[in-house]
Tab-separated table of C-alpha atoms and ligand atoms in Angstrom:
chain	number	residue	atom	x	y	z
A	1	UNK	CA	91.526	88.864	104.431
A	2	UNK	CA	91.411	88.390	100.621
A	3	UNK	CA	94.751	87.030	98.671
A	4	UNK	CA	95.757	89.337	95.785
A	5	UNK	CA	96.873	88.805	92.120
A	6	UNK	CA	100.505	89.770	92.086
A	7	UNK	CA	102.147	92.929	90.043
A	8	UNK	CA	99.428	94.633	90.458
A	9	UNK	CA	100.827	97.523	93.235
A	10	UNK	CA	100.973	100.024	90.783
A	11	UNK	CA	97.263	100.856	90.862
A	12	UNK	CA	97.910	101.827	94.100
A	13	UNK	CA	100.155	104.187	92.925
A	14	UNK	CA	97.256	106.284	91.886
A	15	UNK	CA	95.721	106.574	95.726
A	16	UNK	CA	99.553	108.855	96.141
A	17	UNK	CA	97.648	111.274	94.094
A	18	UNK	CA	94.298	111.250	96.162
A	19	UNK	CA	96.378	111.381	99.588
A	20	UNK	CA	98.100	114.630	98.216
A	21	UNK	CA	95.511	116.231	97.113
A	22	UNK	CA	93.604	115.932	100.260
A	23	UNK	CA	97.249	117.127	102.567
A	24	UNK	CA	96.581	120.644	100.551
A	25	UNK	CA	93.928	121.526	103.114
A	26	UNK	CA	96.999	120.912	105.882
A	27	UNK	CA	99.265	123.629	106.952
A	28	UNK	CA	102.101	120.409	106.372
A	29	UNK	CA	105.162	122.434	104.968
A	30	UNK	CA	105.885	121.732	100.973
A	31	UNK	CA	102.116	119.778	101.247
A	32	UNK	CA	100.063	121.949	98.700
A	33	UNK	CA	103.042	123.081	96.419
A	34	UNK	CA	103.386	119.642	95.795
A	35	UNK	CA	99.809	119.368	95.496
A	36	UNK	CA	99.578	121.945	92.707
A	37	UNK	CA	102.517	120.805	90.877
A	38	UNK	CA	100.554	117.691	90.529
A	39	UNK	CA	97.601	119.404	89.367
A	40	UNK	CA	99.072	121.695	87.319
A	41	UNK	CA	101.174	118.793	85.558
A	42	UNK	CA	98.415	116.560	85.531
A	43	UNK	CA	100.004	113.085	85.749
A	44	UNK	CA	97.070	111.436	86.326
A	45	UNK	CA	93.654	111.969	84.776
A	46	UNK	CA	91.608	110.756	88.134
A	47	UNK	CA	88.221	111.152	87.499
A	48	UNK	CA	87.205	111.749	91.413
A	49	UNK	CA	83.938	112.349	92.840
A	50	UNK	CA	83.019	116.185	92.982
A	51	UNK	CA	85.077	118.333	95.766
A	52	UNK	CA	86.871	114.667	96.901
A	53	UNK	CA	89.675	116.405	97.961
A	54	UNK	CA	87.842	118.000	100.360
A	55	UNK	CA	86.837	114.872	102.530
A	56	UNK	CA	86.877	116.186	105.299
A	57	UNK	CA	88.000	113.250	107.037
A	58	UNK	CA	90.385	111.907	104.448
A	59	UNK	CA	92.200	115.293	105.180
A	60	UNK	CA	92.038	115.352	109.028
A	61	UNK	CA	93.174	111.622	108.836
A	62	UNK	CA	96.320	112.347	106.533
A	63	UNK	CA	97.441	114.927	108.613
A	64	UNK	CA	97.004	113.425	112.025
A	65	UNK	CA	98.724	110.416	110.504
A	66	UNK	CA	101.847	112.523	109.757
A	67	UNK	CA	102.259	114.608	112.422
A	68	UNK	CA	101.898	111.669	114.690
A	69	UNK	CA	104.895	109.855	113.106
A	70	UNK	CA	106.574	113.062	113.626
A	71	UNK	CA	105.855	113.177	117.561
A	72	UNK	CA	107.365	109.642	118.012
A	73	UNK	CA	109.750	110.153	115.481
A	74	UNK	CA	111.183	112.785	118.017
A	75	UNK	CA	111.273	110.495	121.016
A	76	UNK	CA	114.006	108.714	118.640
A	77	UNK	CA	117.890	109.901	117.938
A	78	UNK	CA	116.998	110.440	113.922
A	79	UNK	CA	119.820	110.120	111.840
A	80	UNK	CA	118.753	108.172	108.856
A	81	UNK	CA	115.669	107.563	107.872
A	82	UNK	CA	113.939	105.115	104.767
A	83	UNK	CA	110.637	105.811	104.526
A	84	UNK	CA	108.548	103.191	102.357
A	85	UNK	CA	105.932	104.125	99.908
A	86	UNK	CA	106.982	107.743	99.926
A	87	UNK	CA	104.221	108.736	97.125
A	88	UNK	CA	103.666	112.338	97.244
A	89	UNK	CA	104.973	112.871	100.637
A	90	UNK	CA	106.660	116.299	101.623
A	91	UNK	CA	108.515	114.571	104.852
A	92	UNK	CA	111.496	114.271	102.644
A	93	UNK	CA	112.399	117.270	101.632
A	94	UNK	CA	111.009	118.773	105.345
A	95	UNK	CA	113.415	116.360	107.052
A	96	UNK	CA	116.559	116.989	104.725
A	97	UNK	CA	116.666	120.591	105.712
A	98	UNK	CA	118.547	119.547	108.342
A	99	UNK	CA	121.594	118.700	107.143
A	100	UNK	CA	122.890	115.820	109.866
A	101	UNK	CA	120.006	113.300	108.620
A	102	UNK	CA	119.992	111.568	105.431
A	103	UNK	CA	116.767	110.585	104.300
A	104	UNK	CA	115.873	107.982	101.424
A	105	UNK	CA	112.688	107.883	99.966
A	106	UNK	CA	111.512	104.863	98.119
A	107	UNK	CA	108.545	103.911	96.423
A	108	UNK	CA	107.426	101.554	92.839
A	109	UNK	CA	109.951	102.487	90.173
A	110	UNK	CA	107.699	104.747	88.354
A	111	UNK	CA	105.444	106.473	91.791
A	112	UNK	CA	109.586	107.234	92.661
A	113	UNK	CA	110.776	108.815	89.300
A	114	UNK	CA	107.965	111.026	89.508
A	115	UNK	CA	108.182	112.151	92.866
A	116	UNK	CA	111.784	112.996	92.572
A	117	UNK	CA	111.094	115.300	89.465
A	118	UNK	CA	108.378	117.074	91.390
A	119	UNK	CA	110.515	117.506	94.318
A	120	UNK	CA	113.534	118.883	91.699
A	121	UNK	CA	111.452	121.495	90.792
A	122	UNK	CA	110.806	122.469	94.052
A	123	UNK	CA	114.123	122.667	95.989
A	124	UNK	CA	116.869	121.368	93.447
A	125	UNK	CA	118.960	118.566	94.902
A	126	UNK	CA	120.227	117.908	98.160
A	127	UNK	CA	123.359	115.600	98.857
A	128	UNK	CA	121.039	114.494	102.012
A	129	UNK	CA	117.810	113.328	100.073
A	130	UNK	CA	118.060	110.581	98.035
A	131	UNK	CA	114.886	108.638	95.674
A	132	UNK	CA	115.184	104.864	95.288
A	133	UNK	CA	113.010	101.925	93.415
A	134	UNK	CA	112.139	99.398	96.158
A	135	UNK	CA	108.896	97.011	96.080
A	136	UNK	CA	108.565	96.629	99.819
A	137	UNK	CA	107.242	93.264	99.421
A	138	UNK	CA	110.077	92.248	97.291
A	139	UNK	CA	111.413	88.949	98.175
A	140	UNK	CA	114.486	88.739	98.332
A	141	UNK	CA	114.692	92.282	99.502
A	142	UNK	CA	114.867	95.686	97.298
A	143	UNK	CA	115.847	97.439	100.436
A	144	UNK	CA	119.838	96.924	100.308
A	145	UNK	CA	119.286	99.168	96.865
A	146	UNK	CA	119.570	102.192	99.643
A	147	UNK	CA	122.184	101.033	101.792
A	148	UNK	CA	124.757	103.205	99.624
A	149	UNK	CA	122.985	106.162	100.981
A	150	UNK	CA	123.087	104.527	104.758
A	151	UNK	CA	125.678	104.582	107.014
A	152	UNK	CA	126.648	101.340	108.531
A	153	UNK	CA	126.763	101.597	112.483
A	154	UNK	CA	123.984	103.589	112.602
A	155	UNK	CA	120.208	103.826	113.355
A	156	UNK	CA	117.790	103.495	110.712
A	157	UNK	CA	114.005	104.914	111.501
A	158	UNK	CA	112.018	102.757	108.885
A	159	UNK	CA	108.638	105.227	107.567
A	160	UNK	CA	105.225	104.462	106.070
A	161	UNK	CA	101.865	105.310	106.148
A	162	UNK	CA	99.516	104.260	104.066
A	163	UNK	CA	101.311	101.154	102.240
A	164	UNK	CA	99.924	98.193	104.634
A	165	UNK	CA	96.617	98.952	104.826
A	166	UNK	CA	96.147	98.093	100.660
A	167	UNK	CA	98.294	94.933	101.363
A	168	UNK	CA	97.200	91.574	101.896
A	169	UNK	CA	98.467	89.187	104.646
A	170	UNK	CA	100.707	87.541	103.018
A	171	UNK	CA	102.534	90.950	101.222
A	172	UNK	CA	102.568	92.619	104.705
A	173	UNK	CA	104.136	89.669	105.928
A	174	UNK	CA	106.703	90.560	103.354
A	175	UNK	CA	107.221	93.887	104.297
A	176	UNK	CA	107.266	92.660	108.098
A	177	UNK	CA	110.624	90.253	106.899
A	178	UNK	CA	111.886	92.807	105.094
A	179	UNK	CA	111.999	95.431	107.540
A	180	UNK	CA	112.793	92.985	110.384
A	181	UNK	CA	116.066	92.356	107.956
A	182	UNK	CA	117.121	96.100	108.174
A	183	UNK	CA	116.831	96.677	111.660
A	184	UNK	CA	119.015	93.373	112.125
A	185	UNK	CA	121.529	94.809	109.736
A	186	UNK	CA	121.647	98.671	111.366
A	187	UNK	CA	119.160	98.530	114.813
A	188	UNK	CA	116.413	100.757	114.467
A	189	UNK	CA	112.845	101.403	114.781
A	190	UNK	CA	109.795	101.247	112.502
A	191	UNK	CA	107.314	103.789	113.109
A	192	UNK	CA	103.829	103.238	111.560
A	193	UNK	CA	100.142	104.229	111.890
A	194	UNK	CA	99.266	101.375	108.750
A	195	UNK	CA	98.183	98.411	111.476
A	196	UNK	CA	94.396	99.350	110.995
A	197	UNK	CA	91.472	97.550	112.035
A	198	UNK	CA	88.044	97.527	110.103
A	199	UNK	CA	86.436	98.772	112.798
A	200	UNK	CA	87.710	102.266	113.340
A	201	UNK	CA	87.642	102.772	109.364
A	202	UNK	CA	83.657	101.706	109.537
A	203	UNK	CA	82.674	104.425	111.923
A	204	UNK	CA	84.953	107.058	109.661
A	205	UNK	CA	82.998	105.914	106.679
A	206	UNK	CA	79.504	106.334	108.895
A	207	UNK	CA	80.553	109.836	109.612
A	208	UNK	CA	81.340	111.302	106.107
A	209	UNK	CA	79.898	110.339	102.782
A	210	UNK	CA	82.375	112.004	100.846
A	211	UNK	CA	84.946	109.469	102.668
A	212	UNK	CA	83.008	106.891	101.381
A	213	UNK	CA	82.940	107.747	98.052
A	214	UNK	CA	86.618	108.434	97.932
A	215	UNK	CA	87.038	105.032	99.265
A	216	UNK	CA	85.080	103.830	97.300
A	217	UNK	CA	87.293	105.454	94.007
A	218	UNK	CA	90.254	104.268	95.776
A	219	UNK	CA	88.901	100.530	95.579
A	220	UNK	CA	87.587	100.857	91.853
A	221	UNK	CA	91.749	102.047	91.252
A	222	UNK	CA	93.317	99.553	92.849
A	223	UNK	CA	91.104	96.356	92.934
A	224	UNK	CA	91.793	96.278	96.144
A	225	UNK	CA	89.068	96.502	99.389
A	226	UNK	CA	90.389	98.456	102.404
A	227	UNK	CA	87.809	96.663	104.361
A	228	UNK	CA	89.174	93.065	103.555
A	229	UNK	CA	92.831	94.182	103.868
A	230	UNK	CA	92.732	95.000	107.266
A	231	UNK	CA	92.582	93.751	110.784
A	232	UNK	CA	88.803	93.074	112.061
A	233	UNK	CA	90.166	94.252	115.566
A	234	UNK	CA	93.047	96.231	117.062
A	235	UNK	CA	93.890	93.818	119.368
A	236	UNK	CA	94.219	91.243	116.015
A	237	UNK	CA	96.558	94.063	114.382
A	238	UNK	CA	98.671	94.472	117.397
A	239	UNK	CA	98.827	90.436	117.716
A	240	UNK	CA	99.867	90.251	113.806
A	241	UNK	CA	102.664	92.740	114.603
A	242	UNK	CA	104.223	90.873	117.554
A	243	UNK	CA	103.698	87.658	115.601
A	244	UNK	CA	105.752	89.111	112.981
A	245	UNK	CA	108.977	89.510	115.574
A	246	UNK	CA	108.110	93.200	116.623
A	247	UNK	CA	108.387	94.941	120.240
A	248	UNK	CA	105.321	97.191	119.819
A	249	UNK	CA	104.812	100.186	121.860
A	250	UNK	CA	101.393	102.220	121.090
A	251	UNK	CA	100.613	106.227	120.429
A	252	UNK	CA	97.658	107.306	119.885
A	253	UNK	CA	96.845	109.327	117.300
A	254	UNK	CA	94.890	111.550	119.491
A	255	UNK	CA	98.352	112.931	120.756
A	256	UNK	CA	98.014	115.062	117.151
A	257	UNK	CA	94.660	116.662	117.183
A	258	UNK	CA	96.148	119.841	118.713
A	259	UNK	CA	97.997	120.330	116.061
A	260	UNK	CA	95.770	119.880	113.245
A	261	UNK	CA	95.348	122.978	110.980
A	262	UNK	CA	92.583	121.123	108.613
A	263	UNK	CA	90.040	121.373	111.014
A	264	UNK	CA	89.960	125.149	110.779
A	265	UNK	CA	91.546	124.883	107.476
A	266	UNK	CA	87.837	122.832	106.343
A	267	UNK	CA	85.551	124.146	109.358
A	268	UNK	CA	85.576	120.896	110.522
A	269	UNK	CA	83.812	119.706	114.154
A	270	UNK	CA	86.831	118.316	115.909
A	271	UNK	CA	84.110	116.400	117.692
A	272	UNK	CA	83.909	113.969	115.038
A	273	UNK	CA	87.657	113.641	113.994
A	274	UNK	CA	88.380	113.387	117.631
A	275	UNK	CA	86.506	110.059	118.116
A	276	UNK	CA	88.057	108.519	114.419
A	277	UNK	CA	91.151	109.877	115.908
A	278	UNK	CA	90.476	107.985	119.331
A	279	UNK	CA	90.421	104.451	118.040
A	280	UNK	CA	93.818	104.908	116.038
A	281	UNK	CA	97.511	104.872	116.833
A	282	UNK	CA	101.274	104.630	115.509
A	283	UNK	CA	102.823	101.802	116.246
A	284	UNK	CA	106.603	101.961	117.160
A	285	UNK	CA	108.123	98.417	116.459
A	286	UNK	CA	111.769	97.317	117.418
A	287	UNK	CA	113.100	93.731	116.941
A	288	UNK	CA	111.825	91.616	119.197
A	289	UNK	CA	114.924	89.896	120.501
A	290	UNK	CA	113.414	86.992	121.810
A	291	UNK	CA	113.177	86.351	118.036
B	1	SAM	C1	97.995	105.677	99.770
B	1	SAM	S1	99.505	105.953	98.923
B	1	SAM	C2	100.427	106.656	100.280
B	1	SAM	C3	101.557	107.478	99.813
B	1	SAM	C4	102.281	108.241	100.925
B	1	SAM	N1	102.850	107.339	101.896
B	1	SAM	C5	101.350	109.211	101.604
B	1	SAM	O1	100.998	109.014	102.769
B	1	SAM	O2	100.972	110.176	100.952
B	1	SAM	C6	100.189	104.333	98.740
B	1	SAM	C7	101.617	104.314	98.198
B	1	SAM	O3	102.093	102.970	98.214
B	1	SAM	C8	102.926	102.781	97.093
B	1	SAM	N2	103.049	101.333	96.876
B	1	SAM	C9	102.112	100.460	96.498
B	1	SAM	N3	102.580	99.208	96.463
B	1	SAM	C10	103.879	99.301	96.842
B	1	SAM	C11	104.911	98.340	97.015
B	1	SAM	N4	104.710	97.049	96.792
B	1	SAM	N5	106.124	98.781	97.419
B	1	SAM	C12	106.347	100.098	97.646
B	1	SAM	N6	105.407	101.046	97.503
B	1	SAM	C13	104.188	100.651	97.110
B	1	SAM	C14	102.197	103.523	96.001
B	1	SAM	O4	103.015	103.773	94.883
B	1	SAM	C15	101.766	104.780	96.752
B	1	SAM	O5	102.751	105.766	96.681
């Protein structure tokens, strides 16, 4: 894996945009208002490749990845949840319909100010749904910025997808301290489909050009290579995550292709997502307490 100039996250900020305009394509609720908003306001002037937000595997991925996190999320009591890197997300303002969970989204100061004017637009405020600044590799840690929002005594289910995989070693080793120090403080669990390996992404990027190019744009954004950010194998990023103090117990993303709307949504052969699906999975990680 490479090392990284620091300060530089906010580029990544840009591949929120690409990720929500792909989740248009998705019957996720809120998904393609938010989508459209963004459009419509155009906060970003990304020149993509023609029809990128139609990739059709970009869009089968994004989806998969979220409703997975919902299925485990639901093997969990949920009662307050920080989700990480929230970009463009619509699992806040889902979630917060129900008024017995609080849920605090967080993301780079200015990704965060954004995202909580689009989602005032939308549906107002809630006294449940709150929008935070944290750097998730911040050292020492942002995240005690939401504990006004938390309640002590209680769970916290710790969110992301699509934060680690940009991340070097040593800034996901940051976010692995980080979150180790808010389960500690509440007990908890981290749910996460972001400990990729190489290999899996290779045989996406075989299947679907337009994937590539996106990809492609996404690494001319951020400076950053998905390929040299990520684990070679999957037994290396389950080894990384136990190494970092985690209990890790395994979904597979497969669990979500039943429910995926994009693939009629795009005509897509579910053959194809079925085997990217196949090699990937959500990792639920509790404190190991042999550390
Ligand atoms: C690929 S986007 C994913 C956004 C969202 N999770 C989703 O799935 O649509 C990556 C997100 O990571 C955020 N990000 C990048 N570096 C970060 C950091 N150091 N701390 C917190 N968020 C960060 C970006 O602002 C962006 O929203």
């Amino acid at each position: 894996m490479s090392t990284q100039q620091a300060n530089d996250f906010d580029k990544i900020s840009l591949t929120a945009f690409m990720v929500s305009l792909a989740r248009q394509f998705t019957d996720i609720p809120h998904a393609r208002e938010l989508a459209q908003l963004v459009e419509a306001q155009r906060f970003v002037e990304l020149s993509l490749p023609k029809h990128q937000d139609k990739s059709v595997l970009l869009t089968a991925r994004v989806e998969a990845r979220y409703k997975a996190i919902n299925q485990v999320m639901a093997q969990y009591q949920i009662t307050q949840v920080l989700e990480l890197a929230s970009g463009l997300l619509p699992r806040g303002i889902n979630l917060s319909c129900d008024p017995n969970i609080t849920f605090v989204e967080t993301d780079l100061p200015a990704m965060i100010r954004c995202k909580q004017q689009l989602v005032q637009q939308l549906i107002g405020e809630r006294p449940n749904l709150h929008f935070v600044e944290i750097d998730a590799t911040s050292s020492p840690s942002d995240f005690f910025k939401s504990t006004v929002h938390l309640k002590s005594g209680q769970p916290v289910t710790v969110l992301c997808e699509g934060l680690l995989t940009h991340l070097t070693l040593p800034e996901k080793q940051r976010v692995c301290a980080n979150v180790r120090e808010m389960l500690r403080a509440y007990g908890g669990v981290w749910i996460t489909p972001d400990f990729i390996d190489t290999a899996s992404l290779s045989l996406s990027l075989q299947k679907d050009p337009d994937l590539q190019k996106l990809i492609q744009t996404g690494t001319n954004f951020t400076g950053r290579s998905l390929v040299d950010n990520n684990f070679t194998t999957p037994d290396q990023a389950r080894e990384f995550a136990c190494e970092q103090g985690f209990r890790v117990v395994e979904y597979s993303m497969m669990n979500a292709i039943n429910e995926l709307s994009s693939l009629k949504i795009l005509g897509v052969d579910a053959e194809v997502v079925e085997k990217m699906l196949a090699t990937q999975s959500v990792f639920a990680l509790t404190l190991d307490i042999a550390n």
